[in-house]
Amino acid sequence: MQRFARYFPILTWAKTYDRDTATSDMVAAVIVTIMLIPQSLAYALLAGLPAEMGLYASILPLIAYAIFGTSRALSVGPVAVVSLMTVAAIGNLGLSDPAQIAMAAITLAFISGGILLAMGVLRLGFLANFLSHPVIAGFITASGLLIAASQLKHIFGVEVHGHTLPQVLADLWAHLGQTNVFTVLIGVAAVSFLFWVRKGLKPLLLSKGLTPRMADVLTKAGPVAAVVVTILVTWLFGLNAHGVKIVGEVPMGLPPLSAPSFSPDLWSQLFLSALLISVIGFVESVSVAQTLAAKKRQRIDPDQELIGLGASNVAASISGGYPVTGGFARSVVNFDAGAETPAAGAYTAIGIALAALLLTPLLYFLPNATLAATIIVAVLSLVDFSILKKAWGYSKVDFAAVAATIILTLGFGVETGVSAGVILSIALHLYKTSRPHVAEVGLVPGTQHFRNILRHEVETYPQIVTLRVDESLYFANARFLEDYVLNRIAGDKEVSHVVLMFPAVNEVDMSALETLEELNRRLEEMSIKLHLTEVKGPVMDRLKRSHFLDELTGEVFLCQYDAWIALGQRIKAGAPKGAKQEGLVAE
């Protein structure tokens, strides 16, 4: 039963579900529903899809996550970055028929769901660690700018094409003369109002005596107020007849059951985009989930999160939606509103379903400019150029990776940017670990501790070179260590012992083993013994399965101080270099 519950976390939290928990979840669901309705419509617009697909992507996926997800506060649905990646992926297909575009989006969600489910079953959640936080921060910042720029066409009421910042701005400038004044007024007013709501409405309501909970609910309802007012203004003054573009007819009813396309050509064209959406969506989602879980001393299972998100995307594909993931802003609101279990997401899905059933006819006169304003205000909170300053001050290598990710995303599009981010993250890891920190150490007087000879006053023997290796050894850095050792002893006639300290070495792969064997052989030719100290148990187990320990000219000591004492006594006694003595074996 426990193994079964591993794939169905709902079986765990449902055991203790009670009325108080249900009340907290329902209150959170009301607040998130109010926030999600305009966001769903807006993100569908961003993805280049009909507005109703945003609502459809906010119903079944939330229920699927409630069953399979492990986060108590994560809110799944359409998000800005994934919507941008969706429009870029579909844009590469060159489709013009709305039905074909919708089918491509549905298929993209299905492929992404399949990838995530496969990764979850294979327990590949650790792959998220290969995307460095600075690179992800750079990608999110660039995506926020790109999304905001792409929505300016709706604010000005002009036609703009392109998926890179230079293309968007150039096209916007070329069509600026076609600006619709009424659209600009609505867009600028909506943006200004939404920014004020974010910063000024809650303090104003609190000063009027409202409770914090009520003030929070009304603040989150700010986008809904913008939607209602602009619909009324557009309807009363007939602004759609004056060039203001509106959402138009939104189909009324629950999401229709749908099936993805299984065309091999379409799958081959969408697979890479689906893979990138899956990786970025998972990284964004699991980061939010871990942050919120830590605040309540809870834990999430990254592998099960892959299954939860995969099930959500499959659910989106069979209900007329498009790719979804966990959203940062919605999840924080869900957490702050008091959500206790994933059931809050299921209640939110019910709220969105009711909106799809009852409210869609009221959206006919909703200006696209209002939805664009909602997107702009939401994504600009993602833009954080301080990451550049932090990276520059801390590591020039990290700064170069962040800057490259931002420039490539803005200049060449979101797919190039995210691909570069993945490659740069892996390259950054390989670069840093290919040149491990190696310190020559000596004994701190009066202690049994060994420290860097360049940083501390320590005792050393001219005949002993002790090098502490501060990184696991593998194919990319093994030769670096060999060169480091040989360069250190080159020309030093007094050296008769080289000691490698391995306190931070958790792995020695086959390439590194061969390098150690070669280093041992070359040192033997110089009449220098090679010793190892503080070798960890798993590493020692591996070494015992090879011939390395049989051929080692020196010894393996349990700790560095044992080596210091044994070799020091040997030196003082004038033991010949070729004498072989037994040492202590690592645990």
Tab-separated table of N, CA, C and O in Angstrom, residues 219-287:
chain	number	residue	atom	x	y	z
A	219	THR	N	-7.400	42.935	-3.202
A	219	THR	CA	-6.201	43.266	-3.972
A	219	THR	C	-5.998	42.246	-5.093
A	219	THR	O	-5.681	42.622	-6.233
A	220	LYS	N	-6.191	40.969	-4.775
A	220	LYS	CA	-6.040	39.932	-5.797
A	220	LYS	C	-7.121	40.055	-6.864
A	220	LYS	O	-6.950	39.583	-7.991
A	221	ALA	N	-8.248	40.688	-6.513
A	221	ALA	CA	-9.338	40.856	-7.480
A	221	ALA	C	-9.117	42.062	-8.389
A	221	ALA	O	-9.967	42.349	-9.237
A	222	GLY	N	-7.984	42.729	-8.248
A	222	GLY	CA	-7.688	43.903	-9.074
A	222	GLY	C	-7.808	43.640	-10.561
A	222	GLY	O	-8.481	44.395	-11.289
A	223	PRO	N	-7.186	42.568	-11.087
A	223	PRO	CA	-7.330	42.293	-12.514
A	223	PRO	C	-8.784	42.056	-12.935
A	223	PRO	O	-9.174	42.422	-14.041
A	224	VAL	N	-9.580	41.447	-12.049
A	224	VAL	CA	-10.995	41.230	-12.370
A	224	VAL	C	-11.713	42.568	-12.504
A	224	VAL	O	-12.537	42.762	-13.405
A	225	ALA	N	-11.380	43.506	-11.615
A	225	ALA	CA	-11.984	44.841	-11.691
A	225	ALA	C	-11.623	45.519	-13.005
A	225	ALA	O	-12.471	46.163	-13.648
A	226	ALA	N	-10.346	45.364	-13.428
A	226	ALA	CA	-9.911	45.956	-14.700
A	226	ALA	C	-10.687	45.333	-15.859
A	226	ALA	O	-11.103	46.038	-16.798
A	227	VAL	N	-10.893	44.024	-15.795
A	227	VAL	CA	-11.644	43.326	-16.844
A	227	VAL	C	-13.087	43.835	-16.895
A	227	VAL	O	-13.606	44.176	-17.966
A	228	VAL	N	-13.747	43.932	-15.744
A	228	VAL	CA	-15.150	44.344	-15.698
A	228	VAL	C	-15.321	45.773	-16.221
A	228	VAL	O	-16.194	46.060	-17.057
A	229	VAL	N	-14.475	46.682	-15.746
A	229	VAL	CA	-14.602	48.092	-16.132
A	229	VAL	C	-14.350	48.278	-17.623
A	229	VAL	O	-15.112	48.983	-18.322
A	230	THR	N	-13.291	47.662	-18.154
A	230	THR	CA	-12.983	47.862	-19.580
A	230	THR	C	-14.028	47.193	-20.478
A	230	THR	O	-14.300	47.678	-21.581
A	231	ILE	N	-14.613	46.090	-20.019
A	231	ILE	CA	-15.719	45.483	-20.789
A	231	ILE	C	-16.900	46.455	-20.859
A	231	ILE	O	-17.477	46.679	-21.937
A	232	LEU	N	-17.241	47.037	-19.722
A	232	LEU	CA	-18.369	47.969	-19.685
A	232	LEU	C	-18.108	49.194	-20.554
A	232	LEU	O	-18.995	49.642	-21.303
A	233	VAL	N	-16.899	49.741	-20.464
A	233	VAL	CA	-16.557	50.934	-21.256
A	233	VAL	C	-16.621	50.613	-22.746
A	233	VAL	O	-17.178	51.391	-23.551
A	234	THR	N	-16.045	49.477	-23.127
A	234	THR	CA	-16.042	49.092	-24.547
A	234	THR	C	-17.457	48.867	-25.056
A	234	THR	O	-17.803	49.256	-26.179
A	235	TRP	N	-18.290	48.262	-24.230
A	235	TRP	CA	-19.679	47.988	-24.632
A	235	TRP	C	-20.515	49.258	-24.703
A	235	TRP	O	-21.234	49.500	-25.681
A	236	LEU	N	-20.405	50.110	-23.677
A	236	LEU	CA	-21.217	51.322	-23.624
A	236	LEU	C	-20.907	52.278	-24.767
A	236	LEU	O	-21.806	52.898	-25.344
A	237	PHE	N	-19.623	52.404	-25.107
A	237	PHE	CA	-19.219	53.382	-26.130
A	237	PHE	C	-18.963	52.740	-27.488
A	237	PHE	O	-18.534	53.432	-28.421
A	238	GLY	N	-19.233	51.436	-27.592
A	238	GLY	CA	-19.052	50.764	-28.880
A	238	GLY	C	-17.647	50.906	-29.425
A	238	GLY	O	-17.452	51.121	-30.633
A	239	LEU	N	-16.645	50.769	-28.553
A	239	LEU	CA	-15.259	51.017	-28.979
A	239	LEU	C	-14.757	49.977	-29.973
A	239	LEU	O	-13.809	50.246	-30.717
A	240	ASN	N	-15.384	48.805	-29.995
A	240	ASN	CA	-14.953	47.805	-30.980
A	240	ASN	C	-15.211	48.288	-32.397
A	240	ASN	O	-14.514	47.890	-33.333
A	241	ALA	N	-16.199	49.170	-32.555
A	241	ALA	CA	-16.474	49.745	-33.879
A	241	ALA	C	-15.451	50.798	-34.246
A	241	ALA	O	-15.372	51.220	-35.410
A	242	HIS	N	-14.653	51.240	-33.273
A	242	HIS	CA	-13.614	52.250	-33.516
A	242	HIS	C	-12.212	51.632	-33.525
A	242	HIS	O	-11.216	52.320	-33.292
A	243	GLY	N	-12.144	50.331	-33.795
A	243	GLY	CA	-10.846	49.688	-33.967
A	243	GLY	C	-10.264	49.020	-32.736
A	243	GLY	O	-9.157	48.477	-32.790
A	244	VAL	N	-10.980	49.053	-31.609
A	244	VAL	CA	-10.483	48.376	-30.403
A	244	VAL	C	-10.742	46.876	-30.564
A	244	VAL	O	-11.894	46.454	-30.685
A	245	LYS	N	-9.658	46.109	-30.534
A	245	LYS	CA	-9.794	44.665	-30.722
A	245	LYS	C	-10.256	44.014	-29.431
A	245	LYS	O	-9.738	44.299	-28.358
A	246	ILE	N	-11.263	43.141	-29.589
A	246	ILE	CA	-11.856	42.497	-28.409
A	246	ILE	C	-11.713	40.980	-28.519
A	246	ILE	O	-11.411	40.444	-29.597
A	247	VAL	N	-11.949	40.316	-27.399
A	247	VAL	CA	-11.850	38.861	-27.367
A	247	VAL	C	-12.898	38.226	-28.273
A	247	VAL	O	-12.648	37.241	-28.965
A	248	GLY	N	-14.104	38.782	-28.286
A	248	GLY	CA	-15.167	38.241	-29.118
A	248	GLY	C	-15.859	37.065	-28.452
A	248	GLY	O	-15.805	36.898	-27.228
A	249	GLU	N	-16.484	36.246	-29.232
A	249	GLU	CA	-17.269	35.142	-28.683
A	249	GLU	C	-16.373	34.057	-28.106
A	249	GLU	O	-15.471	33.547	-28.772
A	250	VAL	N	-16.608	33.732	-26.854
A	250	VAL	CA	-15.894	32.647	-26.180
A	250	VAL	C	-16.892	31.518	-25.970
A	250	VAL	O	-17.935	31.721	-25.356
A	251	PRO	N	-16.582	30.327	-26.484
A	251	PRO	CA	-17.527	29.211	-26.351
A	251	PRO	C	-17.914	28.967	-24.896
A	251	PRO	O	-17.081	29.007	-24.000
A	252	MET	N	-19.183	28.720	-24.688
A	252	MET	CA	-19.706	28.530	-23.344
A	252	MET	C	-19.800	27.036	-23.043
A	252	MET	O	-20.256	26.254	-23.871
A	253	GLY	N	-19.344	26.620	-21.879
A	253	GLY	CA	-19.451	25.220	-21.490
A	253	GLY	C	-18.143	24.657	-20.987
A	253	GLY	O	-17.104	25.321	-20.987
A	254	LEU	N	-18.205	23.419	-20.541
A	254	LEU	CA	-17.029	22.735	-20.023
A	254	LEU	C	-16.086	22.358	-21.160
A	254	LEU	O	-16.495	22.307	-22.330
A	255	PRO	N	-14.808	22.091	-20.839
A	255	PRO	CA	-13.849	21.735	-21.889
A	255	PRO	C	-14.304	20.507	-22.665
A	255	PRO	O	-14.778	19.531	-22.069
A	256	PRO	N	-14.184	20.543	-23.974
A	256	PRO	CA	-14.552	19.362	-24.768
A	256	PRO	C	-13.453	18.311	-24.669
A	256	PRO	O	-12.271	18.642	-24.515
A	257	LEU	N	-13.831	17.060	-24.715
A	257	LEU	CA	-12.816	16.008	-24.763
A	257	LEU	C	-12.104	16.092	-26.104
A	257	LEU	O	-12.740	16.241	-27.157
A	258	SER	N	-10.795	16.024	-26.082
A	258	SER	CA	-10.024	16.158	-27.311
A	258	SER	C	-8.930	15.098	-27.328
A	258	SER	O	-8.625	14.471	-26.305
A	259	ALA	N	-8.344	14.906	-28.477
A	259	ALA	CA	-7.254	13.942	-28.625
A	259	ALA	C	-6.135	14.608	-29.410
A	259	ALA	O	-6.389	15.369	-30.350
A	260	PRO	N	-4.891	14.368	-29.025
A	260	PRO	CA	-3.769	14.965	-29.763
A	260	PRO	C	-3.597	14.312	-31.122
A	260	PRO	O	-4.116	13.220	-31.376
A	261	SER	N	-2.865	14.984	-31.969
A	261	SER	CA	-2.511	14.393	-33.259
A	261	SER	C	-1.365	13.403	-33.059
A	261	SER	O	-0.474	13.632	-32.241
A	262	PHE	N	-1.391	12.310	-33.788
A	262	PHE	CA	-0.304	11.339	-33.715
A	262	PHE	C	0.476	11.297	-35.029
A	262	PHE	O	1.094	10.284	-35.364
A	263	SER	N	0.453	12.426	-35.742
A	263	SER	CA	1.205	12.533	-36.989
A	263	SER	C	2.708	12.505	-36.694
A	263	SER	O	3.204	13.343	-35.922
A	264	PRO	N	3.456	11.572	-37.272
A	264	PRO	CA	4.907	11.515	-37.026
A	264	PRO	C	5.619	12.814	-37.382
A	264	PRO	O	6.568	13.228	-36.696
A	265	ASP	N	5.176	13.461	-38.467
A	265	ASP	CA	5.807	14.717	-38.882
A	265	ASP	C	5.615	15.801	-37.820
A	265	ASP	O	6.563	16.518	-37.473
A	266	LEU	N	4.379	15.916	-37.312
A	266	LEU	CA	4.103	16.930	-36.297
A	266	LEU	C	4.883	16.640	-35.022
A	266	LEU	O	5.441	17.541	-34.405
A	267	TRP	N	4.951	15.375	-34.614
A	267	TRP	CA	5.687	15.007	-33.407
A	267	TRP	C	7.174	15.323	-33.550
A	267	TRP	O	7.792	15.825	-32.614
A	268	SER	N	7.726	15.037	-34.714
A	268	SER	CA	9.151	15.312	-34.915
A	268	SER	C	9.439	16.802	-34.873
A	268	SER	O	10.498	17.231	-34.395
A	269	GLN	N	8.485	17.612	-35.347
A	269	GLN	CA	8.665	19.061	-35.334
A	269	GLN	C	8.492	19.658	-33.934
A	269	GLN	O	9.101	20.669	-33.610
A	270	LEU	N	7.666	19.016	-33.122
A	270	LEU	CA	7.353	19.574	-31.801
A	270	LEU	C	8.173	18.969	-30.666
A	270	LEU	O	8.186	19.527	-29.564
A	271	PHE	N	8.855	17.846	-30.923
A	271	PHE	CA	9.467	17.111	-29.809
A	271	PHE	C	10.508	17.935	-29.061
A	271	PHE	O	10.496	17.982	-27.816
A	272	LEU	N	11.416	18.599	-29.769
A	272	LEU	CA	12.451	19.381	-29.091
A	272	LEU	C	11.830	20.503	-28.267
A	272	LEU	O	12.233	20.736	-27.116
A	273	SER	N	10.830	21.185	-28.849
A	273	SER	CA	10.144	22.249	-28.110
A	273	SER	C	9.461	21.692	-26.866
A	273	SER	O	9.510	22.295	-25.790
A	274	ALA	N	8.831	20.517	-27.003
A	274	ALA	CA	8.168	19.891	-25.861
A	274	ALA	C	9.178	19.524	-24.780
A	274	ALA	O	8.903	19.675	-23.580
A	275	LEU	N	10.345	19.056	-25.189
A	275	LEU	CA	11.387	18.697	-24.222
A	275	LEU	C	11.851	19.933	-23.457
A	275	LEU	O	11.986	19.898	-22.222
A	276	LEU	N	12.076	21.039	-24.172
A	276	LEU	CA	12.513	22.277	-23.515
A	276	LEU	C	11.433	22.815	-22.585
A	276	LEU	O	11.723	23.268	-21.466
A	277	ILE	N	10.177	22.766	-23.033
A	277	ILE	CA	9.060	23.207	-22.180
A	277	ILE	C	8.981	22.345	-20.930
A	277	ILE	O	8.764	22.849	-19.815
A	278	SER	N	9.184	21.041	-21.086
A	278	SER	CA	9.132	20.128	-19.943
A	278	SER	C	10.219	20.457	-18.937
A	278	SER	O	9.959	20.520	-17.725
A	279	VAL	N	11.431	20.671	-19.419
A	279	VAL	CA	12.564	20.934	-18.516
A	279	VAL	C	12.387	22.264	-17.798
A	279	VAL	O	12.495	22.341	-16.561
A	280	ILE	N	12.095	23.318	-18.559
A	280	ILE	CA	11.939	24.643	-17.942
A	280	ILE	C	10.725	24.666	-17.019
A	280	ILE	O	10.774	25.209	-15.910
A	281	GLY	N	9.624	24.072	-17.467
A	281	GLY	CA	8.427	24.029	-16.629
A	281	GLY	C	8.676	23.285	-15.329
A	281	GLY	O	8.258	23.727	-14.256
A	282	PHE	N	9.394	22.166	-15.410
A	282	PHE	CA	9.686	21.393	-14.197
A	282	PHE	C	10.595	22.160	-13.254
A	282	PHE	O	10.356	22.195	-12.039
A	283	VAL	N	11.640	22.777	-13.801
A	283	VAL	CA	12.577	23.535	-12.950
A	283	VAL	C	11.852	24.678	-12.250
A	283	VAL	O	12.019	24.888	-11.039
A	284	GLU	N	11.039	25.431	-12.997
A	284	GLU	CA	10.291	26.533	-12.401
A	284	GLU	C	9.335	26.024	-11.330
A	284	GLU	O	9.257	26.567	-10.215
A	285	SER	N	8.629	24.942	-11.641
A	285	SER	CA	7.627	24.406	-10.731
A	285	SER	C	8.253	23.850	-9.462
A	285	SER	O	7.811	24.155	-8.349
A	286	VAL	N	9.302	23.045	-9.607
A	286	VAL	CA	9.888	22.398	-8.436
A	286	VAL	C	10.599	23.421	-7.553
A	286	VAL	O	10.646	23.265	-6.324
A	287	SER	N	11.123	24.490	-8.151
A	287	SER	CA	11.757	25.544	-7.356
A	287	SER	C	10.731	26.225	-6.454
A	287	SER	O	10.973	26.450	-5.266
